[in-house]
Protein backbone atom coordinates (compact mmCIF):
# COMPACT_ATOMS: atom_id res chain seq x y z
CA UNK A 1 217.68 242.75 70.37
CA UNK A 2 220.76 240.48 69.90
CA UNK A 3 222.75 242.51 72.43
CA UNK A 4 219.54 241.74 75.17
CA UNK A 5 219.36 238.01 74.42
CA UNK A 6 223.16 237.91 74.93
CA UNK A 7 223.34 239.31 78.04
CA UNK A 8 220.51 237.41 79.19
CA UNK A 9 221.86 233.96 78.26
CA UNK A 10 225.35 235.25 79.53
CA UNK A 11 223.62 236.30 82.96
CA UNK A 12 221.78 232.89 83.08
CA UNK A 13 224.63 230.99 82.60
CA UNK A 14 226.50 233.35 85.37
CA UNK A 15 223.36 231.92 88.05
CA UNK A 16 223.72 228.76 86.98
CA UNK A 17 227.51 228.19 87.42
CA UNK A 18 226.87 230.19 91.08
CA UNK A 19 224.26 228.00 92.23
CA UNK A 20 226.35 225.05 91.45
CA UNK A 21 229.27 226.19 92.66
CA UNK A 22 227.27 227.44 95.90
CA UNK A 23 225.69 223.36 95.73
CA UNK A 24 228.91 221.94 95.94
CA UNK A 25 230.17 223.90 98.43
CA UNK A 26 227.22 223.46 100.59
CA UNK A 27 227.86 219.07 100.10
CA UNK A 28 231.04 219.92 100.92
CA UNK A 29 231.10 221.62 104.17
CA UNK A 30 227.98 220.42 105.19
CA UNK A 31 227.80 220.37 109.10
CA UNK A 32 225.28 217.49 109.98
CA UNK A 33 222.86 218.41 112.94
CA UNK A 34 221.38 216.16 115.58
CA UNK A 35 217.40 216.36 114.78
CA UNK A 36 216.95 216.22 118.32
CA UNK A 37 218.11 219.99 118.42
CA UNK A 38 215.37 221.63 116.23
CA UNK A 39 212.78 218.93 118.21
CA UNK A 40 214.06 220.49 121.77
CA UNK A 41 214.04 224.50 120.52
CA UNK A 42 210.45 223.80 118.98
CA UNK A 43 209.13 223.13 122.82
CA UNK A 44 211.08 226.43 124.20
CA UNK A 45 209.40 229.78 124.82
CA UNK A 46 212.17 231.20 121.72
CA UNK A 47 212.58 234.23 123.96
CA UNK A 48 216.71 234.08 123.88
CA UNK A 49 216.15 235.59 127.40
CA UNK A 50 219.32 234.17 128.59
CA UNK A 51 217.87 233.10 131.83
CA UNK A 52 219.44 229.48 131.48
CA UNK A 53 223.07 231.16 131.41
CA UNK A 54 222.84 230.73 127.19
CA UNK A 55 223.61 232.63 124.59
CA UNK A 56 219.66 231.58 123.47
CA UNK A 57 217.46 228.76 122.91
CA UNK A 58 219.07 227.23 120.35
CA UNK A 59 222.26 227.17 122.13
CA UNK A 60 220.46 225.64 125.02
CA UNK A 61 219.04 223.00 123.15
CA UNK A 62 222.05 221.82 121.72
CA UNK A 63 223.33 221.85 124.84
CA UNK A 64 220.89 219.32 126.53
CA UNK A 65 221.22 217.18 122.92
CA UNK A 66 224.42 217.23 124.13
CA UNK A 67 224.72 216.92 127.83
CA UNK A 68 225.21 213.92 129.83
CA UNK A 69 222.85 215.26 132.67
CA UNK A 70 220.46 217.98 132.60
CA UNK A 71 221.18 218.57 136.53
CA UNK A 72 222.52 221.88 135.67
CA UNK A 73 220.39 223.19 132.50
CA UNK A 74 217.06 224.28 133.19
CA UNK A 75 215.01 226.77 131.00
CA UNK A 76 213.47 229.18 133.66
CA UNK A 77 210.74 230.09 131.17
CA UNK A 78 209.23 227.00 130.65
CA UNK A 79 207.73 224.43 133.29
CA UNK A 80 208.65 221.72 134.60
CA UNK A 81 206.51 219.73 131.91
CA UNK A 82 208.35 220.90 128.92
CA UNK A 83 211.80 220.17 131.14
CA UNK A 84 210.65 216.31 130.85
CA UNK A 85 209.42 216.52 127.82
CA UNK A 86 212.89 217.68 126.94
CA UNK A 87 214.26 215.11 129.10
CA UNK A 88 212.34 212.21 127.33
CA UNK A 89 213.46 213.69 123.50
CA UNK A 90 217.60 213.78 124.72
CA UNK A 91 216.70 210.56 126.90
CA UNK A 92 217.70 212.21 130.38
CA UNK A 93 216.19 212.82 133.43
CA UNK A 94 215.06 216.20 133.57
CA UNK A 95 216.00 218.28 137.10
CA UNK A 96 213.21 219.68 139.32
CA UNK A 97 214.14 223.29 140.12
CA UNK A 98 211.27 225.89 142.04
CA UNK A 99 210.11 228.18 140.26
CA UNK A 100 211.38 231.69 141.20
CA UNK A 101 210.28 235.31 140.41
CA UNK A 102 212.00 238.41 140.52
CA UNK A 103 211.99 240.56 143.71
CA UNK A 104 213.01 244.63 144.20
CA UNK A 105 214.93 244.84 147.44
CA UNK A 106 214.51 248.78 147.23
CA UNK A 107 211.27 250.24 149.40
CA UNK A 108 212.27 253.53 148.82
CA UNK A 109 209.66 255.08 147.57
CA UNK A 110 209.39 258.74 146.54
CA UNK A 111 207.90 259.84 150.00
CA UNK A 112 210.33 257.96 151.93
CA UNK A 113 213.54 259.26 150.40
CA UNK A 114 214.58 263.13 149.64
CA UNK A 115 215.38 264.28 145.61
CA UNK A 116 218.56 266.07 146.06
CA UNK A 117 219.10 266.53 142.35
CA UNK A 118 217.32 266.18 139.18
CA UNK A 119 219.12 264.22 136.06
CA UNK A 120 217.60 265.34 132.68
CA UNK A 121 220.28 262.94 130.50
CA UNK A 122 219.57 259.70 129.01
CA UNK A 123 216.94 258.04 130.95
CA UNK A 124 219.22 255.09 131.89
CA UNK A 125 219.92 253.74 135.07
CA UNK A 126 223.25 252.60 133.83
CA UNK A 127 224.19 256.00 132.42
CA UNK A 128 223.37 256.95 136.41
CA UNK A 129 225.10 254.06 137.71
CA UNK A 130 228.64 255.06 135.31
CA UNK A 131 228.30 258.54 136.61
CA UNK A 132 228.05 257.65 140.40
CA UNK A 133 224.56 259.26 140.93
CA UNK A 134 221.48 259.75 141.08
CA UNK A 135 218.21 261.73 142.18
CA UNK A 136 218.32 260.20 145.75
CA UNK A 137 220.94 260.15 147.89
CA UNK A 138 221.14 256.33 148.39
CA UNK A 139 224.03 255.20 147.04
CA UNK A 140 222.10 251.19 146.52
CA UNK A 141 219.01 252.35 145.93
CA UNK A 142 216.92 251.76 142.47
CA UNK A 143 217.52 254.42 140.01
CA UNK A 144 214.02 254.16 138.22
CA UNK A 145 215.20 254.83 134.83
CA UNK A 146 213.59 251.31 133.54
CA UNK A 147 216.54 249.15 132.62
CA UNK A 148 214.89 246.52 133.74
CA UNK A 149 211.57 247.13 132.23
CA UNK A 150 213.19 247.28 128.60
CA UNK A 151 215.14 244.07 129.67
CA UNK A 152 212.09 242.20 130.15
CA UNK A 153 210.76 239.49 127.22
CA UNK A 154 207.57 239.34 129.14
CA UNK A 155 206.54 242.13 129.87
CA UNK A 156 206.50 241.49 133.71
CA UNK A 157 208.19 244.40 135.00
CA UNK A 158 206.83 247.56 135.17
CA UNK A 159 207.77 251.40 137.00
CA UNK A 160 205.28 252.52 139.07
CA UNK A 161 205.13 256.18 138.61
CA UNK A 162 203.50 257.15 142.19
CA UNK A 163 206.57 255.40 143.83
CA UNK A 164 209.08 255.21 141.12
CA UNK A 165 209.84 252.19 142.22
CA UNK A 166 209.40 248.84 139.24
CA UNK A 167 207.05 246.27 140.64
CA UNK A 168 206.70 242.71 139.44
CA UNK A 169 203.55 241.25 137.78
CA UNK A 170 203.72 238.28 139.04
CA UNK A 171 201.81 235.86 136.73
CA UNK A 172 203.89 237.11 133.87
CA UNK A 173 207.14 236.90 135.61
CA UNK A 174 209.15 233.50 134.87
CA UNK A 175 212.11 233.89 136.59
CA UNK A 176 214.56 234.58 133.65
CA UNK A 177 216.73 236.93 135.46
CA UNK A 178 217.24 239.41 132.46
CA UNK A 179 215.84 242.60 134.72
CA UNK A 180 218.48 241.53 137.57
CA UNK A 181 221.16 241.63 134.88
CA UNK A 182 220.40 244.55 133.25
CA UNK A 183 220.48 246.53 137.39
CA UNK A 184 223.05 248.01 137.49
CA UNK A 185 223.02 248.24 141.11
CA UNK A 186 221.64 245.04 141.64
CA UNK A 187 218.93 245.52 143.52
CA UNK A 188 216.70 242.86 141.85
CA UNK A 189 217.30 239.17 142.94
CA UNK A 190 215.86 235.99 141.60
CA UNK A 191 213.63 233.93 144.85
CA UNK A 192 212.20 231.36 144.88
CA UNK A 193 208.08 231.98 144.01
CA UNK A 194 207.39 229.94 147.52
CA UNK A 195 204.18 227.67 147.73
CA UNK A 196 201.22 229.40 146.58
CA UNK A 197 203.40 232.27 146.12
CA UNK A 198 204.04 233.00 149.51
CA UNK A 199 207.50 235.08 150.05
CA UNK A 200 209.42 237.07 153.05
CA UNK A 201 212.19 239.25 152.17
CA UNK A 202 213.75 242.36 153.02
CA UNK A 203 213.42 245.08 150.88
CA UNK A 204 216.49 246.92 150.82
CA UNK A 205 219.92 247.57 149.50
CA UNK A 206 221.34 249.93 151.45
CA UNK A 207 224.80 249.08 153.49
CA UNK A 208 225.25 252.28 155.16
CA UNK A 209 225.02 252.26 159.40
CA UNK A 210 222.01 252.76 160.36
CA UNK A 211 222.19 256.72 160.98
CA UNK A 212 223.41 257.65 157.51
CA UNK A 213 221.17 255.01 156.39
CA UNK A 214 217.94 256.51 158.01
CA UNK A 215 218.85 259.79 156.45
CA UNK A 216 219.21 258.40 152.99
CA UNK A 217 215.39 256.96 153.25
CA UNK A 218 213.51 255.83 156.07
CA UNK A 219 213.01 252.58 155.03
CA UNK A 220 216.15 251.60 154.79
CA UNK A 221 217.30 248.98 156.82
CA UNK A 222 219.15 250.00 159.59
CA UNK A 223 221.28 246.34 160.50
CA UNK A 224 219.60 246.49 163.96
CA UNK A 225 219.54 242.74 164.29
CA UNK A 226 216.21 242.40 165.72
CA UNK A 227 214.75 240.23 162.67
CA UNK A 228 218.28 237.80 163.08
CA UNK A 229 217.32 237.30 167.19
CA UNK A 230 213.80 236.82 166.52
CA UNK A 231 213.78 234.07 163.70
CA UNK A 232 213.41 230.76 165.20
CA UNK A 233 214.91 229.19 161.95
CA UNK A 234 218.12 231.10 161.92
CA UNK A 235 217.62 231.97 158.18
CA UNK A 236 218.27 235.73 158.86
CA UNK A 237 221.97 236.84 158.63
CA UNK A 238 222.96 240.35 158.91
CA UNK A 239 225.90 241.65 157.35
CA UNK A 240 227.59 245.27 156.49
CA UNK A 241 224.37 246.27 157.95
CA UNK A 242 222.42 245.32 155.78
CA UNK A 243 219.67 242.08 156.92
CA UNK A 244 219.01 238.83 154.32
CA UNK A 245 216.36 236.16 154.50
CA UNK A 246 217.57 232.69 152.75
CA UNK A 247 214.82 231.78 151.48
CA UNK A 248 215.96 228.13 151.61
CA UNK A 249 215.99 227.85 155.73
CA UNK A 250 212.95 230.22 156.02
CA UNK A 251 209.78 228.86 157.29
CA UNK A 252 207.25 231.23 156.43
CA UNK A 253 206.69 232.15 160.23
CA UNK A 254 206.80 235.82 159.17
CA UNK A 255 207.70 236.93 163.24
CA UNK A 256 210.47 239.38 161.41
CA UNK A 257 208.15 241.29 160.05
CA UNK A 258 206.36 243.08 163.08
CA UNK A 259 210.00 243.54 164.65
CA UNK A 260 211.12 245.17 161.72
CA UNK A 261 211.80 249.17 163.30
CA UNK A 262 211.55 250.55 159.65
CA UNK A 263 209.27 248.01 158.33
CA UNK A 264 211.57 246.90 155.07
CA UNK A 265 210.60 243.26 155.35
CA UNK A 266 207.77 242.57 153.12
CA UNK A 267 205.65 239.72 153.40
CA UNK A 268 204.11 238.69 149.89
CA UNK A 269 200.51 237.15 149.17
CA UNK A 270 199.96 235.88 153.00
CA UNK A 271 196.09 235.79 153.32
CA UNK A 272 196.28 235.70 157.04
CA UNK A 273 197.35 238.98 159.31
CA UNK A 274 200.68 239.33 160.61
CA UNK A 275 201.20 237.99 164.11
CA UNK A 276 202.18 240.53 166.31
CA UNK A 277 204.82 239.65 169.19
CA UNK A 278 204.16 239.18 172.53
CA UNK A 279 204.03 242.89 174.82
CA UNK A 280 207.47 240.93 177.32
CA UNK A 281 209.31 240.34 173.42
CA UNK A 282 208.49 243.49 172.69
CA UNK A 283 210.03 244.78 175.86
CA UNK A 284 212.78 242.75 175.52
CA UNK A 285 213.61 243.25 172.35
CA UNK A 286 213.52 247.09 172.92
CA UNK A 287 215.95 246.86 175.88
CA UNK A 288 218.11 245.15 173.44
């Protein structure tokens, strides 16, 4: 019994020189924290998505603690209300920024391009991407292994097994970006969501010429340059055949999208019909 009550009172007093030797260490290099920090990362979402180009959310709110101007940090997961309500706990003016969601610029779908192989590896589109492959012959095209889907915080990407193709579910989508950095062929761009969610892009990758690229998947875009001559706004610009919408200079007009030979610009959550050109543009455009 003596030998237990010895070690016990020799243990004890082992814990309690630690935990005062632990104490004054802790005094000593005691970092002191602006408060202002924990107040800022209780408003964030806490999904360490990286979408504001931080390591995570607490990073991000000690930056805006301390920033001079929040011009160039914005969360993309939160809205604009928690942005000033961060703005009014740092005392800063918080930046407006538009929303934006992700996009796929890849139409080709599993009917539009041919499977010339079949890759039973790791299902990983950056395995694919390392090894110069894949099942279509596209060399831009998505790969459909799901990187992006297991990127996602939110749950707002998904693969679409009839197309094999990921599609975006847009009222979970908030624009964090972590699906177009985890493509590793990046075909998925951040746009801005448009008013009432309106978009026009062009939904492909590919920067073949047109031939090899009408092989590779037929609705590929083919750097024709009908959409650039027909936009009144001059937001199309085609280069190494490949056609891109700024979404910045483009009006919504949507008179790309009939013109369009392989129909790869898509037109998003318009509740009107397309309007169709004129039979003398058409004419025109096709002696062109």
């Amino acid at each position: 019994m003596s030998v237990i009550l010895t070690s016990i009172i020799v243990l004890g007093i082992i814990g309690i020189v630690g935990a005062a030797v632990l104490y004054v260490v802790a005094q000593r290099f005691y970092v002191h924290e602006d408060p202002r920090i924990d107040q800022v990362e209780a408003i964030l979402p806490g999904a360490n998505c990286g979408g504001c180009g931080r390591s995570g959310c607490r990073d991000f709110a000690v930056a805006c603690v301390n920033a001079t101007s929040l011009a160039d940090l914005n969360c993309p997961s939160s809205s604009a209300a928690v942005m000033k309500q961060i703005g009014q706990i740092v005392g800063l003016a918080a930046a407006e920024s538009k929303p934006k969601i992700a996009v796929v610029k890849c139409n080709g779908t599993c009917d539009l391009r041919p499977a010339l192989a079949r890759f039973e590896g790791a299902p990983s589109c950056a395995v694919l991407a390392s090894l110069g492959t894949g099942e279509s012959p596209c060399p831009n095209g998505c790969l459909g292994c799901g990187d992006c889907v297991e990127a996602c915080p939110y749950g707002a990407i998904a693969i679409n097994r009839a197309t094999g193709l990921p599609e975006v579910i847009e009222d979970k989508c908030v624009g964090c970006g972590a699906c177009a950095k985890a493509c590793p062929r990046a075909i998925i761009e951040l746009r801005a969501k448009g008013p009432r969610g309106l978009r026009v892009y062009v939904a492909c990758s590919n920067k073949e010429k047109g031939a090899v690229a009408m092989k590779q998947c037929k609705a590929a875009c083919i750097g024709c340059s009908k959409c650039a001559k027909t936009c009144p706004h001059e937001a199309i610009t085609v280069a190494n055949n490949l056609s891109y919408i700024d979404w910045e200079k483009c009006k919504m007009c949507r008179k790309c999208v009939p013109v369009c030979p392989t129909k790869c610009i898509h037109a998003v959550n318009f509740p009107t019909p397309i309007p169709q050109p004129k039979p003398e543009a058409t004419a025109e455009a096709a002696n062109a």
